[in-house]
Amino acid sequence: MSGPIRVTIHPPSPTGGRRVRVDGEILGLAHSVADVAEFLRRAGLEIDPAEVADAPWIDWRGAGPEHWGPQTGS
């Protein structure tokens, strides 16, 4: 693989959870930072769950790592 790895955590879905994508491939629907760390581990990217929220190579879209449920209001 060439270039930096791109990890995207999509906004919370209307029913809860956030889609996790690595280099364009969807790894699954996470419901916590621990889920994100597990998906990344399965993809060969070791990261401590405590470091997921602050990792500069993870793009949190729509909301930060503290939001996992359905979006409500503004």
mmCIF file with all atom_site columns, N, CA, C and O in Angstrom, residues 15-39:
data_model
loop_
_atom_site.group_PDB
_atom_site.id
_atom_site.type_symbol
_atom_site.label_atom_id
_atom_site.label_alt_id
_atom_site.label_comp_id
_atom_site.label_asym_id
_atom_site.label_entity_id
_atom_site.label_seq_id
_atom_site.pdbx_PDB_ins_code
_atom_site.Cartn_x
_atom_site.Cartn_y
_atom_site.Cartn_z
_atom_site.occupancy
_atom_site.B_iso_or_equiv
_atom_site.pdbx_formal_charge
_atom_site.auth_seq_id
_atom_site.auth_comp_id
_atom_site.auth_asym_id
_atom_site.auth_atom_id
_atom_site.pdbx_PDB_model_num
ATOM 1   N N  . THR A 1 15 ? -30.183 5.422  13.035 1.00 0.00 ? 15 THR A N  1
ATOM 2   C CA . THR A 1 15 ? -30.514 4.371  13.988 1.00 0.00 ? 15 THR A CA 1
ATOM 3   C C  . THR A 1 15 ? -29.388 4.092  14.985 1.00 0.00 ? 15 THR A C  1
ATOM 4   O O  . THR A 1 15 ? -29.507 3.199  15.815 1.00 0.00 ? 15 THR A O  1
ATOM 5   N N  . GLY A 1 16 ? -28.293 4.851  14.897 1.00 0.00 ? 16 GLY A N  1
ATOM 6   C CA . GLY A 1 16 ? -27.159 4.682  15.799 1.00 0.00 ? 16 GLY A CA 1
ATOM 7   C C  . GLY A 1 16 ? -26.009 3.957  15.135 1.00 0.00 ? 16 GLY A C  1
ATOM 8   O O  . GLY A 1 16 ? -26.183 3.231  14.168 1.00 0.00 ? 16 GLY A O  1
ATOM 9   N N  . GLY A 1 17 ? -24.822 4.175  15.648 1.00 0.00 ? 17 GLY A N  1
ATOM 10  C CA . GLY A 1 17 ? -23.621 3.574  15.087 1.00 0.00 ? 17 GLY A CA 1
ATOM 11  C C  . GLY A 1 17 ? -23.032 4.458  13.999 1.00 0.00 ? 17 GLY A C  1
ATOM 12  O O  . GLY A 1 17 ? -23.682 5.372  13.488 1.00 0.00 ? 17 GLY A O  1
ATOM 13  N N  . ARG A 1 18 ? -21.775 4.199  13.683 1.00 0.00 ? 18 ARG A N  1
ATOM 14  C CA . ARG A 1 18 ? -21.056 4.975  12.674 1.00 0.00 ? 18 ARG A CA 1
ATOM 15  C C  . ARG A 1 18 ? -20.279 4.035  11.760 1.00 0.00 ? 18 ARG A C  1
ATOM 16  O O  . ARG A 1 18 ? -19.586 3.130  12.224 1.00 0.00 ? 18 ARG A O  1
ATOM 17  N N  . ARG A 1 19 ? -20.409 4.250  10.458 1.00 0.00 ? 19 ARG A N  1
ATOM 18  C CA . ARG A 1 19 ? -19.698 3.445  9.479  1.00 0.00 ? 19 ARG A CA 1
ATOM 19  C C  . ARG A 1 19 ? -18.207 3.770  9.551  1.00 0.00 ? 19 ARG A C  1
ATOM 20  O O  . ARG A 1 19 ? -17.823 4.929  9.638  1.00 0.00 ? 19 ARG A O  1
ATOM 21  N N  . VAL A 1 20 ? -17.379 2.725  9.514  1.00 0.00 ? 20 VAL A N  1
ATOM 22  C CA . VAL A 1 20 ? -15.923 2.863  9.544  1.00 0.00 ? 20 VAL A CA 1
ATOM 23  C C  . VAL A 1 20 ? -15.389 2.442  8.185  1.00 0.00 ? 20 VAL A C  1
ATOM 24  O O  . VAL A 1 20 ? -15.682 1.349  7.702  1.00 0.00 ? 20 VAL A O  1
ATOM 25  N N  . ARG A 1 21 ? -14.592 3.323  7.587  1.00 0.00 ? 21 ARG A N  1
ATOM 26  C CA . ARG A 1 21 ? -14.048 3.059  6.251  1.00 0.00 ? 21 ARG A CA 1
ATOM 27  C C  . ARG A 1 21 ? -12.531 3.261  6.293  1.00 0.00 ? 21 ARG A C  1
ATOM 28  O O  . ARG A 1 21 ? -12.055 4.247  6.840  1.00 0.00 ? 21 ARG A O  1
ATOM 29  N N  . VAL A 1 22 ? -11.793 2.318  5.710  1.00 0.00 ? 22 VAL A N  1
ATOM 30  C CA . VAL A 1 22 ? -10.340 2.424  5.598  1.00 0.00 ? 22 VAL A CA 1
ATOM 31  C C  . VAL A 1 22 ? -9.977  2.331  4.128  1.00 0.00 ? 22 VAL A C  1
ATOM 32  O O  . VAL A 1 22 ? -10.298 1.343  3.474  1.00 0.00 ? 22 VAL A O  1
ATOM 33  N N  . ASP A 1 23 ? -9.334  3.386  3.633  1.00 0.00 ? 23 ASP A N  1
ATOM 34  C CA . ASP A 1 23 ? -8.929  3.448  2.228  1.00 0.00 ? 23 ASP A CA 1
ATOM 35  C C  . ASP A 1 23 ? -10.059 3.043  1.282  1.00 0.00 ? 23 ASP A C  1
ATOM 36  O O  . ASP A 1 23 ? -9.872  2.283  0.345  1.00 0.00 ? 23 ASP A O  1
ATOM 37  N N  . GLY A 1 24 ? -11.272 3.520  1.581  1.00 0.00 ? 24 GLY A N  1
ATOM 38  C CA . GLY A 1 24 ? -12.414 3.296  0.715  1.00 0.00 ? 24 GLY A CA 1
ATOM 39  C C  . GLY A 1 24 ? -13.197 2.030  1.002  1.00 0.00 ? 24 GLY A C  1
ATOM 40  O O  . GLY A 1 24 ? -14.285 1.841  0.473  1.00 0.00 ? 24 GLY A O  1
ATOM 41  N N  . GLU A 1 25 ? -12.671 1.138  1.821  1.00 0.00 ? 25 GLU A N  1
ATOM 42  C CA . GLU A 1 25 ? -13.362 -0.117 2.135  1.00 0.00 ? 25 GLU A CA 1
ATOM 43  C C  . GLU A 1 25 ? -14.108 0.015  3.458  1.00 0.00 ? 25 GLU A C  1
ATOM 44  O O  . GLU A 1 25 ? -13.532 0.389  4.479  1.00 0.00 ? 25 GLU A O  1
ATOM 45  N N  . ILE A 1 26 ? -15.398 -0.303 3.445  1.00 0.00 ? 26 ILE A N  1
ATOM 46  C CA . ILE A 1 26 ? -16.201 -0.258 4.665  1.00 0.00 ? 26 ILE A CA 1
ATOM 47  C C  . ILE A 1 26 ? -15.860 -1.480 5.515  1.00 0.00 ? 26 ILE A C  1
ATOM 48  O O  . ILE A 1 26 ? -15.946 -2.617 5.052  1.00 0.00 ? 26 ILE A O  1
ATOM 49  N N  . LEU A 1 27 ? -15.477 -1.218 6.775  1.00 0.00 ? 27 LEU A N  1
ATOM 50  C CA . LEU A 1 27 ? -15.121 -2.302 7.681  1.00 0.00 ? 27 LEU A CA 1
ATOM 51  C C  . LEU A 1 27 ? -16.280 -2.731 8.559  1.00 0.00 ? 27 LEU A C  1
ATOM 52  O O  . LEU A 1 27 ? -16.297 -3.852 9.055  1.00 0.00 ? 27 LEU A O  1
ATOM 53  N N  . GLY A 1 28 ? -17.232 -1.831 8.783  1.00 0.00 ? 28 GLY A N  1
ATOM 54  C CA . GLY A 1 28 ? -18.376 -2.191 9.605  1.00 0.00 ? 28 GLY A CA 1
ATOM 55  C C  . GLY A 1 28 ? -19.013 -0.985 10.252 1.00 0.00 ? 28 GLY A C  1
ATOM 56  O O  . GLY A 1 28 ? -18.639 0.157  9.975  1.00 0.00 ? 28 GLY A O  1
ATOM 57  N N  . LEU A 1 29 ? -19.972 -1.242 11.119 1.00 0.00 ? 29 LEU A N  1
ATOM 58  C CA . LEU A 1 29 ? -20.704 -0.209 11.828 1.00 0.00 ? 29 LEU A CA 1
ATOM 59  C C  . LEU A 1 29 ? -20.274 -0.244 13.290 1.00 0.00 ? 29 LEU A C  1
ATOM 60  O O  . LEU A 1 29 ? -20.546 -1.220 14.003 1.00 0.00 ? 29 LEU A O  1
ATOM 61  N N  . ALA A 1 30 ? -19.593 0.804  13.733 1.00 0.00 ? 30 ALA A N  1
ATOM 62  C CA . ALA A 1 30 ? -19.088 0.879  15.098 1.00 0.00 ? 30 ALA A CA 1
ATOM 63  C C  . ALA A 1 30 ? -20.095 1.582  15.996 1.00 0.00 ? 30 ALA A C  1
ATOM 64  O O  . ALA A 1 30 ? -20.787 2.502  15.567 1.00 0.00 ? 30 ALA A O  1
ATOM 65  N N  . HIS A 1 31 ? -20.138 1.152  17.242 1.00 0.00 ? 31 HIS A N  1
ATOM 66  C CA . HIS A 1 31 ? -21.000 1.773  18.237 1.00 0.00 ? 31 HIS A CA 1
ATOM 67  C C  . HIS A 1 31 ? -20.198 2.355  19.390 1.00 0.00 ? 31 HIS A C  1
ATOM 68  O O  . HIS A 1 31 ? -20.773 2.835  20.365 1.00 0.00 ? 31 HIS A O  1
ATOM 69  N N  . SER A 1 32 ? -18.851 2.301  19.264 1.00 0.00 ? 32 SER A N  1
ATOM 70  C CA . SER A 1 32 ? -17.971 2.836  20.293 1.00 0.00 ? 32 SER A CA 1
ATOM 71  C C  . SER A 1 32 ? -16.560 2.958  19.737 1.00 0.00 ? 32 SER A C  1
ATOM 72  O O  . SER A 1 32 ? -16.238 2.401  18.681 1.00 0.00 ? 32 SER A O  1
ATOM 73  N N  . VAL A 1 33 ? -15.711 3.662  20.481 1.00 0.00 ? 33 VAL A N  1
ATOM 74  C CA . VAL A 1 33 ? -14.299 3.778  20.115 1.00 0.00 ? 33 VAL A CA 1
ATOM 75  C C  . VAL A 1 33 ? -13.652 2.389  20.137 1.00 0.00 ? 33 VAL A C  1
ATOM 76  O O  . VAL A 1 33 ? -12.804 2.085  19.289 1.00 0.00 ? 33 VAL A O  1
ATOM 77  N N  . ALA A 1 34 ? -14.052 1.548  21.074 1.00 0.00 ? 34 ALA A N  1
ATOM 78  C CA . ALA A 1 34 ? -13.509 0.185  21.139 1.00 0.00 ? 34 ALA A CA 1
ATOM 79  C C  . ALA A 1 34 ? -13.829 -0.590 19.865 1.00 0.00 ? 34 ALA A C  1
ATOM 80  O O  . ALA A 1 34 ? -12.989 -1.351 19.372 1.00 0.00 ? 34 ALA A O  1
ATOM 81  N N  . ASP A 1 35 ? -15.019 -0.398 19.305 1.00 0.00 ? 35 ASP A N  1
ATOM 82  C CA . ASP A 1 35 ? -15.374 -1.046 18.037 1.00 0.00 ? 35 ASP A CA 1
ATOM 83  C C  . ASP A 1 35 ? -14.446 -0.568 16.921 1.00 0.00 ? 35 ASP A C  1
ATOM 84  O O  . ASP A 1 35 ? -13.984 -1.366 16.106 1.00 0.00 ? 35 ASP A O  1
ATOM 85  N N  . VAL A 1 36 ? -14.189 0.738  16.873 1.00 0.00 ? 36 VAL A N  1
ATOM 86  C CA . VAL A 1 36 ? -13.289 1.281  15.848 1.00 0.00 ? 36 VAL A CA 1
ATOM 87  C C  . VAL A 1 36 ? -11.915 0.631  15.978 1.00 0.00 ? 36 VAL A C  1
ATOM 88  O O  . VAL A 1 36 ? -11.336 0.170  14.988 1.00 0.00 ? 36 VAL A O  1
ATOM 89  N N  . ALA A 1 37 ? -11.382 0.573  17.189 1.00 0.00 ? 37 ALA A N  1
ATOM 90  C CA . ALA A 1 37 ? -10.067 -0.036 17.409 1.00 0.00 ? 37 ALA A CA 1
ATOM 91  C C  . ALA A 1 37 ? -10.060 -1.497 16.960 1.00 0.00 ? 37 ALA A C  1
ATOM 92  O O  . ALA A 1 37 ? -9.083  -1.961 16.349 1.00 0.00 ? 37 ALA A O  1
ATOM 93  N N  . GLU A 1 38 ? -11.144 -2.227 17.215 1.00 0.00 ? 38 GLU A N  1
ATOM 94  C CA . GLU A 1 38 ? -11.219 -3.633 16.806 1.00 0.00 ? 38 GLU A CA 1
ATOM 95  C C  . GLU A 1 38 ? -11.270 -3.767 15.284 1.00 0.00 ? 38 GLU A C  1
ATOM 96  O O  . GLU A 1 38 ? -10.592 -4.625 14.710 1.00 0.00 ? 38 GLU A O  1
ATOM 97  N N  . PHE A 1 39 ? -12.063 -2.932 14.625 1.00 0.00 ? 39 PHE A N  1
ATOM 98  C CA . PHE A 1 39 ? -12.095 -2.972 13.150 1.00 0.00 ? 39 PHE A CA 1
ATOM 99  C C  . PHE A 1 39 ? -10.715 -2.680 12.572 1.00 0.00 ? 39 PHE A C  1
ATOM 100 O O  . PHE A 1 39 ? -10.276 -3.345 11.632 1.00 0.00 ? 39 PHE A O  1
#
